[in-house]
């Protein structure tokens, strides 16, 4: 249903005859209506029509009414793409992650996509393939192609992020907090998660722990390793270079056996799951001989054999909250305060009492 054109229907024609009056709907002109036809009918420039269609307050009410009446008469509606271009907006937001194959980031993607979709925004997704420099390049490119950016940046150096922060705005940082960045962040309390895991393992009598370390440049790895060293005084801790993928954990299984640890803390669930499979292939019982824990609670952590003890983080909620903050920033409001989520310990079958040796 169309709104009435109002006063235009009551104006007399210039020739006083019985032709269509200004603002009254007559026979539809041949051909599709264009902004040029509206401008001609209203006696204004195309720029004025564009300003009226985009809601600009700089056009006088009388002139704006004339333009709307002409557009109504011609059954004209601007294309969404043209309108976004005129407003300097794309209707798109971007998400940059290190690895789309990692279920951790898929959870954020799902939460962000659902929230942005409800607001009529499309989502552009890019992955950096765990390359810190590519992460920065992709972030800049994605921001130029979108109205705002959500950046999962666990690898890029903090000083590099701070140096380009103004060029990325508006943006929200997830899984990491960088002091002085000037953008809202949603991060995980890695130290709290590690403390819970260590308390659980020591409560089971474990005194010799191995940590399967994540990528050297990972901010999350640095936080988890520091927390592990602080939470395990008096314990024997062996740090084994590893990575972040299933294959990395699987390849580390012989080193776990060689170091004599009775419990393993994996950098994440993928590493822990890979190590679990590797140990079982070597004839090592889990948890009878070695207990294993992960981090993140990815969806299939509960379906390993045995199910993986880990700490859970709110992945989809991170995505939804990232959208709320980005939307505020895009509308000239504050992005709110930084949030650090507390992981929740989930005890499953991959951990048990330390074997007597």
mmCIF file with all atom_site columns, N, CA and C in Angstrom, residues 309-336:
data_model
loop_
_atom_site.group_PDB
_atom_site.id
_atom_site.type_symbol
_atom_site.label_atom_id
_atom_site.label_alt_id
_atom_site.label_comp_id
_atom_site.label_asym_id
_atom_site.label_entity_id
_atom_site.label_seq_id
_atom_site.pdbx_PDB_ins_code
_atom_site.Cartn_x
_atom_site.Cartn_y
_atom_site.Cartn_z
_atom_site.occupancy
_atom_site.B_iso_or_equiv
_atom_site.pdbx_formal_charge
_atom_site.auth_seq_id
_atom_site.auth_comp_id
_atom_site.auth_asym_id
_atom_site.auth_atom_id
_atom_site.pdbx_PDB_model_num
ATOM 1  N N  . UNK A 1 309 ? 38.493 -34.080 28.471 1.00 0.00 ? 309 UNK A N  1
ATOM 2  C CA . UNK A 1 309 ? 38.384 -33.070 29.525 1.00 0.00 ? 309 UNK A CA 1
ATOM 3  C C  . UNK A 1 309 ? 38.945 -31.752 28.987 1.00 0.00 ? 309 UNK A C  1
ATOM 4  N N  . UNK A 1 310 ? 38.212 -30.658 29.175 1.00 0.00 ? 310 UNK A N  1
ATOM 5  C CA . UNK A 1 310 ? 38.618 -29.383 28.596 1.00 0.00 ? 310 UNK A CA 1
ATOM 6  C C  . UNK A 1 310 ? 37.981 -28.241 29.378 1.00 0.00 ? 310 UNK A C  1
ATOM 7  N N  . UNK A 1 311 ? 38.200 -27.018 28.910 1.00 0.00 ? 311 UNK A N  1
ATOM 8  C CA . UNK A 1 311 ? 37.473 -25.877 29.454 1.00 0.00 ? 311 UNK A CA 1
ATOM 9  C C  . UNK A 1 311 ? 36.667 -25.259 28.319 1.00 0.00 ? 311 UNK A C  1
ATOM 10 N N  . UNK A 1 312 ? 35.449 -24.905 28.630 1.00 0.00 ? 312 UNK A N  1
ATOM 11 C CA . UNK A 1 312 ? 34.525 -24.406 27.617 1.00 0.00 ? 312 UNK A CA 1
ATOM 12 C C  . UNK A 1 312 ? 34.514 -22.888 27.583 1.00 0.00 ? 312 UNK A C  1
ATOM 13 N N  . UNK A 1 313 ? 34.476 -22.336 26.370 1.00 0.00 ? 313 UNK A N  1
ATOM 14 C CA . UNK A 1 313 ? 34.340 -20.892 26.206 1.00 0.00 ? 313 UNK A CA 1
ATOM 15 C C  . UNK A 1 313 ? 33.114 -20.615 25.327 1.00 0.00 ? 313 UNK A C  1
ATOM 16 N N  . UNK A 1 314 ? 32.456 -19.463 25.514 1.00 0.00 ? 314 UNK A N  1
ATOM 17 C CA . UNK A 1 314 ? 31.193 -19.184 24.808 1.00 0.00 ? 314 UNK A CA 1
ATOM 18 C C  . UNK A 1 314 ? 31.418 -18.664 23.389 1.00 0.00 ? 314 UNK A C  1
ATOM 19 N N  . UNK A 1 315 ? 31.679 -19.561 22.454 1.00 0.00 ? 315 UNK A N  1
ATOM 20 C CA . UNK A 1 315 ? 32.075 -19.174 21.100 1.00 0.00 ? 315 UNK A CA 1
ATOM 21 C C  . UNK A 1 315 ? 30.989 -18.384 20.360 1.00 0.00 ? 315 UNK A C  1
ATOM 22 N N  . UNK A 1 316 ? 29.768 -18.907 20.326 1.00 0.00 ? 316 UNK A N  1
ATOM 23 C CA . UNK A 1 316 ? 28.696 -18.194 19.621 1.00 0.00 ? 316 UNK A CA 1
ATOM 24 C C  . UNK A 1 316 ? 28.377 -16.869 20.302 1.00 0.00 ? 316 UNK A C  1
ATOM 25 N N  . UNK A 1 317 ? 28.450 -16.849 21.616 1.00 0.00 ? 317 UNK A N  1
ATOM 26 C CA . UNK A 1 317 ? 28.188 -15.609 22.344 1.00 0.00 ? 317 UNK A CA 1
ATOM 27 C C  . UNK A 1 317 ? 29.226 -14.550 22.013 1.00 0.00 ? 317 UNK A C  1
ATOM 28 N N  . UNK A 1 318 ? 30.464 -14.967 21.810 1.00 0.00 ? 318 UNK A N  1
ATOM 29 C CA . UNK A 1 318 ? 31.500 -14.025 21.381 1.00 0.00 ? 318 UNK A CA 1
ATOM 30 C C  . UNK A 1 318 ? 31.107 -13.365 20.063 1.00 0.00 ? 318 UNK A C  1
ATOM 31 N N  . UNK A 1 319 ? 30.581 -14.160 19.129 1.00 0.00 ? 319 UNK A N  1
ATOM 32 C CA . UNK A 1 319 ? 30.152 -13.614 17.852 1.00 0.00 ? 319 UNK A CA 1
ATOM 33 C C  . UNK A 1 319 ? 29.003 -12.642 17.989 1.00 0.00 ? 319 UNK A C  1
ATOM 34 N N  . UNK A 1 320 ? 28.031 -12.990 18.807 1.00 0.00 ? 320 UNK A N  1
ATOM 35 C CA . UNK A 1 320 ? 26.871 -12.095 19.001 1.00 0.00 ? 320 UNK A CA 1
ATOM 36 C C  . UNK A 1 320 ? 27.286 -10.797 19.671 1.00 0.00 ? 320 UNK A C  1
ATOM 37 N N  . UNK A 1 321 ? 28.122 -10.901 20.687 1.00 0.00 ? 321 UNK A N  1
ATOM 38 C CA . UNK A 1 321 ? 28.567 -9.693  21.388 1.00 0.00 ? 321 UNK A CA 1
ATOM 39 C C  . UNK A 1 321 ? 29.464 -8.831  20.497 1.00 0.00 ? 321 UNK A C  1
ATOM 40 N N  . UNK A 1 322 ? 30.245 -9.465  19.633 1.00 0.00 ? 322 UNK A N  1
ATOM 41 C CA . UNK A 1 322 ? 31.067 -8.696  18.694 1.00 0.00 ? 322 UNK A CA 1
ATOM 42 C C  . UNK A 1 322 ? 30.175 -7.855  17.783 1.00 0.00 ? 322 UNK A C  1
ATOM 43 N N  . UNK A 1 323 ? 29.068 -8.445  17.337 1.00 0.00 ? 323 UNK A N  1
ATOM 44 C CA . UNK A 1 323 ? 28.140 -7.686  16.484 1.00 0.00 ? 323 UNK A CA 1
ATOM 45 C C  . UNK A 1 323 ? 27.534 -6.508  17.241 1.00 0.00 ? 323 UNK A C  1
ATOM 46 N N  . UNK A 1 324 ? 27.109 -6.723  18.474 1.00 0.00 ? 324 UNK A N  1
ATOM 47 C CA . UNK A 1 324 ? 26.498 -5.642  19.249 1.00 0.00 ? 324 UNK A CA 1
ATOM 48 C C  . UNK A 1 324 ? 27.449 -4.459  19.376 1.00 0.00 ? 324 UNK A C  1
ATOM 49 N N  . UNK A 1 325 ? 28.699 -4.743  19.643 1.00 0.00 ? 325 UNK A N  1
ATOM 50 C CA . UNK A 1 325 ? 29.678 -3.663  19.801 1.00 0.00 ? 325 UNK A CA 1
ATOM 51 C C  . UNK A 1 325 ? 30.009 -3.008  18.459 1.00 0.00 ? 325 UNK A C  1
ATOM 52 N N  . UNK A 1 326 ? 30.121 -3.811  17.418 1.00 0.00 ? 326 UNK A N  1
ATOM 53 C CA . UNK A 1 326 ? 30.426 -3.246  16.103 1.00 0.00 ? 326 UNK A CA 1
ATOM 54 C C  . UNK A 1 326 ? 29.271 -2.378  15.613 1.00 0.00 ? 326 UNK A C  1
ATOM 55 N N  . UNK A 1 327 ? 28.052 -2.828  15.823 1.00 0.00 ? 327 UNK A N  1
ATOM 56 C CA . UNK A 1 327 ? 26.881 -2.053  15.403 1.00 0.00 ? 327 UNK A CA 1
ATOM 57 C C  . UNK A 1 327 ? 26.854 -0.695  16.099 1.00 0.00 ? 327 UNK A C  1
ATOM 58 N N  . UNK A 1 328 ? 27.178 -0.693  17.389 1.00 0.00 ? 328 UNK A N  1
ATOM 59 C CA . UNK A 1 328 ? 27.223 0.578   18.122 1.00 0.00 ? 328 UNK A CA 1
ATOM 60 C C  . UNK A 1 328 ? 28.284 1.505   17.529 1.00 0.00 ? 328 UNK A C  1
ATOM 61 N N  . UNK A 1 329 ? 29.454 0.971   17.255 1.00 0.00 ? 329 UNK A N  1
ATOM 62 C CA . UNK A 1 329 ? 30.527 1.785   16.686 1.00 0.00 ? 329 UNK A CA 1
ATOM 63 C C  . UNK A 1 329 ? 30.144 2.327   15.306 1.00 0.00 ? 329 UNK A C  1
ATOM 64 N N  . UNK A 1 330 ? 29.498 1.510   14.505 1.00 0.00 ? 330 UNK A N  1
ATOM 65 C CA . UNK A 1 330 ? 29.093 1.928   13.167 1.00 0.00 ? 330 UNK A CA 1
ATOM 66 C C  . UNK A 1 330 ? 28.062 3.056   13.203 1.00 0.00 ? 330 UNK A C  1
ATOM 67 N N  . UNK A 1 331 ? 27.382 3.182   14.315 1.00 0.00 ? 331 UNK A N  1
ATOM 68 C CA . UNK A 1 331 ? 26.378 4.228   14.462 1.00 0.00 ? 331 UNK A CA 1
ATOM 69 C C  . UNK A 1 331 ? 26.851 5.382   15.336 1.00 0.00 ? 331 UNK A C  1
ATOM 70 N N  . UNK A 1 332 ? 28.178 5.492   15.483 1.00 0.00 ? 332 UNK A N  1
ATOM 71 C CA . UNK A 1 332 ? 28.752 6.615   16.197 1.00 0.00 ? 332 UNK A CA 1
ATOM 72 C C  . UNK A 1 332 ? 28.639 6.549   17.701 1.00 0.00 ? 332 UNK A C  1
ATOM 73 N N  . UNK A 1 333 ? 28.338 5.371   18.238 1.00 0.00 ? 333 UNK A N  1
ATOM 74 C CA . UNK A 1 333 ? 28.209 5.202   19.675 1.00 0.00 ? 333 UNK A CA 1
ATOM 75 C C  . UNK A 1 333 ? 29.452 4.509   20.231 1.00 0.00 ? 333 UNK A C  1
ATOM 76 N N  . UNK A 1 334 ? 29.504 4.401   21.536 1.00 0.00 ? 334 UNK A N  1
ATOM 77 C CA . UNK A 1 334 ? 30.615 3.708   22.190 1.00 0.00 ? 334 UNK A CA 1
ATOM 78 C C  . UNK A 1 334 ? 30.477 2.209   21.983 1.00 0.00 ? 334 UNK A C  1
ATOM 79 N N  . UNK A 1 335 ? 31.621 1.556   21.794 1.00 0.00 ? 335 UNK A N  1
ATOM 80 C CA . UNK A 1 335 ? 31.612 0.107   21.659 1.00 0.00 ? 335 UNK A CA 1
ATOM 81 C C  . UNK A 1 335 ? 31.508 -0.618  22.982 1.00 0.00 ? 335 UNK A C  1
ATOM 82 N N  . UNK A 1 336 ? 31.437 0.121   24.084 1.00 0.00 ? 336 UNK A N  1
ATOM 83 C CA . UNK A 1 336 ? 31.308 -0.509  25.391 1.00 0.00 ? 336 UNK A CA 1
ATOM 84 C C  . UNK A 1 336 ? 32.644 -0.945  25.965 1.00 0.00 ? 336 UNK A C  1
#
